[in-house]
C-alpha positions as protocol buffer text, in pm:
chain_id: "A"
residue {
  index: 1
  type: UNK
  ca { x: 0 y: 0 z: 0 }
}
residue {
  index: 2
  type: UNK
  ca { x: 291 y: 234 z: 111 }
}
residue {
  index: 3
  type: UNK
  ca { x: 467 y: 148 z: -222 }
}
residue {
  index: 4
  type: UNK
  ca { x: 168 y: 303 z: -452 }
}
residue {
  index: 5
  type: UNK
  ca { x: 130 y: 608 z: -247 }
}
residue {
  index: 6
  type: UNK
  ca { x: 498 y: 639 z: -248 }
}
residue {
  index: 7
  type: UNK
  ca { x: 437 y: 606 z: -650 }
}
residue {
  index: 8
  type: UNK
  ca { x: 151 y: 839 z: -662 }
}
residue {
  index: 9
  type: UNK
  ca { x: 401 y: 1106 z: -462 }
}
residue {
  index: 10
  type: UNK
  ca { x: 660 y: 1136 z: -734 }
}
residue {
  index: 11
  type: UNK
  ca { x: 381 y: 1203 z: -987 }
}
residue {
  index: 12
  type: UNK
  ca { x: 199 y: 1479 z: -795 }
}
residue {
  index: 13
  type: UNK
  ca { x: 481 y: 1652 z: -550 }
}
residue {
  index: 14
  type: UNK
  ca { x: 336 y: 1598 z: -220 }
}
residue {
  index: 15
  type: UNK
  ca { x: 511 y: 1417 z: 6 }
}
residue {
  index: 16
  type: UNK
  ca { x: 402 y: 1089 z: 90 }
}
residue {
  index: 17
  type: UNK
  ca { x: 299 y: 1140 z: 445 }
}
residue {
  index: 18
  type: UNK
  ca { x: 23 y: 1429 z: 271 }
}
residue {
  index: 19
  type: UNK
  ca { x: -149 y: 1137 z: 47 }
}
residue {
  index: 20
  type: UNK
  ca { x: -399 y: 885 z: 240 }
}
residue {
  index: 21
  type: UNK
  ca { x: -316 y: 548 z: 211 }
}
residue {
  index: 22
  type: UNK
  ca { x: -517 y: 308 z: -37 }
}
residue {
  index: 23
  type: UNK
  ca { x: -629 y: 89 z: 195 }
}
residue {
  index: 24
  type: UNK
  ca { x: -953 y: -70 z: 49 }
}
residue {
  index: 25
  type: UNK
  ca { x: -931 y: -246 z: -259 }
}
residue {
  index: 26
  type: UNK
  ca { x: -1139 y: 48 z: -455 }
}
residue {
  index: 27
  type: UNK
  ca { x: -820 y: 285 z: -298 }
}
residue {
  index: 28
  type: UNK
  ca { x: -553 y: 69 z: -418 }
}
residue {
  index: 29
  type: UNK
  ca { x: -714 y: 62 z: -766 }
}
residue {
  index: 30
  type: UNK
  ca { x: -807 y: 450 z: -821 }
}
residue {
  index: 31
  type: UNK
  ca { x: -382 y: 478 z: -731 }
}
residue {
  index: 32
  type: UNK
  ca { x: -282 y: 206 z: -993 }
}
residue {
  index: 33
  type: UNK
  ca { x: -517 y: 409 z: -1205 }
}
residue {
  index: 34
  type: UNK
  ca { x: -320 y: 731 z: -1141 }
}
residue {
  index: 35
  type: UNK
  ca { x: -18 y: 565 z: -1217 }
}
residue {
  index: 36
  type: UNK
  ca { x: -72 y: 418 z: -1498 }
}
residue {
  index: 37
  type: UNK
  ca { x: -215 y: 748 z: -1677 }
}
residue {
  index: 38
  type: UNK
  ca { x: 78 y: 933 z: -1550 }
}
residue {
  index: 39
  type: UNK
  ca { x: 244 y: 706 z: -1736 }
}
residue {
  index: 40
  type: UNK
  ca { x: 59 y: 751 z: -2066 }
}
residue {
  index: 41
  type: UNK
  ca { x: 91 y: 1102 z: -1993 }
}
residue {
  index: 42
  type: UNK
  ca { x: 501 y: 1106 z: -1982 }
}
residue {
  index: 43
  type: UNK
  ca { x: 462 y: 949 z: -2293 }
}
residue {
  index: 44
  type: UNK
  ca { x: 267 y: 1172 z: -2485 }
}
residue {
  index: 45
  type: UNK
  ca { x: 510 y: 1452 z: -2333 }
}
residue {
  index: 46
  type: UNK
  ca { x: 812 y: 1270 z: -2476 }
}
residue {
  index: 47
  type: UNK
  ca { x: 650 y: 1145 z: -2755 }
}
residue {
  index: 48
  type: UNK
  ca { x: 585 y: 1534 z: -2823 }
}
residue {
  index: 49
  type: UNK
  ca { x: 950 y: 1609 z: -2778 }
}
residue {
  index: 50
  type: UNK
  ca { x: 1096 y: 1374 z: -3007 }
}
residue {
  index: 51
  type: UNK
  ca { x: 863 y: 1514 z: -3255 }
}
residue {
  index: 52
  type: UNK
  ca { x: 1015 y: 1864 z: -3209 }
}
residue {
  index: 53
  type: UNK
  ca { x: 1379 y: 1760 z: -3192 }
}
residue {
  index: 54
  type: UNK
  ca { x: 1327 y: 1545 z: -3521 }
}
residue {
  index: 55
  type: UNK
  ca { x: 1136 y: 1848 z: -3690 }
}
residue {
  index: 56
  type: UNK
  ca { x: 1263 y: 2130 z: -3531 }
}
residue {
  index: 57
  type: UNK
  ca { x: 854 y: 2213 z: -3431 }
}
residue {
  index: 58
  type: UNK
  ca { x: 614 y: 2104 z: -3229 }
}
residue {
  index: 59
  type: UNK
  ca { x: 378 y: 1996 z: -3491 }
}
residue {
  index: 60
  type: UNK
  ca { x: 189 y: 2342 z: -3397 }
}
residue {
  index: 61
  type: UNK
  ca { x: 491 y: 2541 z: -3540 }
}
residue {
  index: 62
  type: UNK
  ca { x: 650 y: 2622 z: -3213 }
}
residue {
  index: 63
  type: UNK
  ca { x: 926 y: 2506 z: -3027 }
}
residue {
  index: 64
  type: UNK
  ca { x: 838 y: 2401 z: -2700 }
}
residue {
  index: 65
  type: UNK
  ca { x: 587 y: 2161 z: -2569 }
}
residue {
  index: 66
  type: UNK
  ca { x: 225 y: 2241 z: -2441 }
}
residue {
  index: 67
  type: UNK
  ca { x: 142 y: 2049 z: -2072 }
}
residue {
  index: 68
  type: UNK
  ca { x: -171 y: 2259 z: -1992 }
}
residue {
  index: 69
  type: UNK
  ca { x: -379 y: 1949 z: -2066 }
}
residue {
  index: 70
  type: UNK
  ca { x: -104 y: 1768 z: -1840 }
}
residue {
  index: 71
  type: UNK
  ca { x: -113 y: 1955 z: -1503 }
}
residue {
  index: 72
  type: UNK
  ca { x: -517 y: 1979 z: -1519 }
}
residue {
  index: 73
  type: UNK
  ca { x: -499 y: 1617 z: -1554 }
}
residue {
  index: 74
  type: UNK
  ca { x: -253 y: 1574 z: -1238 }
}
residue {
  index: 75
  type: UNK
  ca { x: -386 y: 1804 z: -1047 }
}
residue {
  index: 76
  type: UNK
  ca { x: -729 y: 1625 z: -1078 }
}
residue {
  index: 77
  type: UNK
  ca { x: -535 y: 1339 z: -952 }
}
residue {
  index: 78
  type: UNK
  ca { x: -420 y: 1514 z: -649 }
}
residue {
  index: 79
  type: UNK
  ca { x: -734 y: 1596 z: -527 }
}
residue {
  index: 80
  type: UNK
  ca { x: -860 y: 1275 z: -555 }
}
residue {
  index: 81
  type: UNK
  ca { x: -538 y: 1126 z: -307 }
}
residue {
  index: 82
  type: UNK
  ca { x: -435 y: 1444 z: -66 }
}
residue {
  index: 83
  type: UNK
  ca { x: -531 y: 1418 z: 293 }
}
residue {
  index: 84
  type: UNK
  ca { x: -569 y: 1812 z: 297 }
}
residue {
  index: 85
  type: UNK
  ca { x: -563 y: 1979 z: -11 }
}
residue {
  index: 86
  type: UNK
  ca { x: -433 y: 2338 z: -8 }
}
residue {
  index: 87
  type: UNK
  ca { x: -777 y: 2556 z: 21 }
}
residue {
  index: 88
  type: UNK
  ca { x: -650 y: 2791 z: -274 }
}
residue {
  index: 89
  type: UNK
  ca { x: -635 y: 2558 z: -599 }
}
residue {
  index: 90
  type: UNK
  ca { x: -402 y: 2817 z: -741 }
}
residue {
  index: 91
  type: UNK
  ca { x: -129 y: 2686 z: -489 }
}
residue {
  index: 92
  type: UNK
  ca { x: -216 y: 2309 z: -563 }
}
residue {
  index: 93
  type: UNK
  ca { x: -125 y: 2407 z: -953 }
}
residue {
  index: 94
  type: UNK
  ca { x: 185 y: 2595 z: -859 }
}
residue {
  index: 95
  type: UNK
  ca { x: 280 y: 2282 z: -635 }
}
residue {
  index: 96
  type: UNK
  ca { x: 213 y: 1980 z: -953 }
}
residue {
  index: 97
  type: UNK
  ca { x: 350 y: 2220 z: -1113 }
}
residue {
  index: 98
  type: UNK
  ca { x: 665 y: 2266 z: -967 }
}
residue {
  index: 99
  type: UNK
  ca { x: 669 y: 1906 z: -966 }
}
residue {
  index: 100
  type: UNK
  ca { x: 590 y: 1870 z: -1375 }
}
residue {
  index: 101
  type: UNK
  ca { x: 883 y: 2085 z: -1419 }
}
residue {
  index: 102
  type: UNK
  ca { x: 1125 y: 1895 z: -1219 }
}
residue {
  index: 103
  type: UNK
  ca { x: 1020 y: 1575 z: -1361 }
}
residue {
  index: 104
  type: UNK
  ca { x: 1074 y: 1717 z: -1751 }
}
residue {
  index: 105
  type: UNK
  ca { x: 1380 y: 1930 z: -1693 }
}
residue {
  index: 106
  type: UNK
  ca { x: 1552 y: 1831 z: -2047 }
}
residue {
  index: 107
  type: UNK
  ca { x: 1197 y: 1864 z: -2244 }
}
residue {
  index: 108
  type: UNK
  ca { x: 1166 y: 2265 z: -2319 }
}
residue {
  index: 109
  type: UNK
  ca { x: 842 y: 2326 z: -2205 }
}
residue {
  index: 110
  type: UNK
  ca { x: 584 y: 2595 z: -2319 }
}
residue {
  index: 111
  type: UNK
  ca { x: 467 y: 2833 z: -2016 }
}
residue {
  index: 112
  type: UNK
  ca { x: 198 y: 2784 z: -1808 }
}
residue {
  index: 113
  type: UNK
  ca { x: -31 y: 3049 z: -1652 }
}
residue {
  index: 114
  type: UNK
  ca { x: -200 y: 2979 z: -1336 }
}
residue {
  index: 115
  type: UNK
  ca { x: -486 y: 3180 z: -1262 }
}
C-alpha cells in the first residue's frame, strides 16, 4: 500500500505522508489508475519532444511543448489522493507544477499560466 502512495508522490509533489493510504481495494485501484495514466501522460510529453527535436517544431509550429492538458490532468489526480488539499487551488497548480517541471527538466516546455 505504502509502495503506490509512495508512487503516486513522485507524480503529484506531495510528500508521501500528505497522500492517504489506499487501503480498500477500490483505494488501491483508483492509485494504480493514477499511475498508470501518468504514465501515458510522460509518454505523450516525450513522444511530443521527439517530434520537435526530429522536426525542429512542435507539430503546432513552435518550439516548446504544451502540458496545460497535463497539469489539469494531475492536479485532478491530487485531489482525488491528498489528505488536505491546499484551500487555494491556485497553490495546488503551482505545487504539480513545480513538480511537472522537475520531472521534464531536459523537455523545453511551453509556459503555463496559473490563474
Amino acid at each position: 500500500m505504502a509502495e503506490l502512495r509512495d508512487i503516486v508522490s513522485l507524480y503529484i509533489g506531495f510528500e508521501s505522508n500528505e497522500i492517504r493510504l489506499p487501503i480498500t481495494e477500490e483505494d488501491r485501484q483508483e492509485f494504480r489508475k493514477i499511475i498508470a495514466d501518468q504514465e501515458k501522460m510522460r509518454d505523450i510529453v516525450m513522444d511530443d519532444y521527439q517530434f520537435l527535436q526530429r522536426h525542429g517544431h512542435n507539430g503546432k509550429g513552435g518550439n516548446r511543448i504544451h502540458i496545460g492538458w497535463l497539469l489539469a490532468c494531475t492536479v485532478a489526480d491530487a485531489e482525488k489522493v491528498l489528505i488536505n488539499p491546499p484551500e487555494e487551488k491556485r497553490d495546488l497548480s503551482k505545487k504539480v507544477l513545480t513538480c511537472i517541471e522537475k520531472r521534464f527538466e531536459e523537455v523545453p516546455l511551453a509556459p503555463v499560466l496559473i490563474r
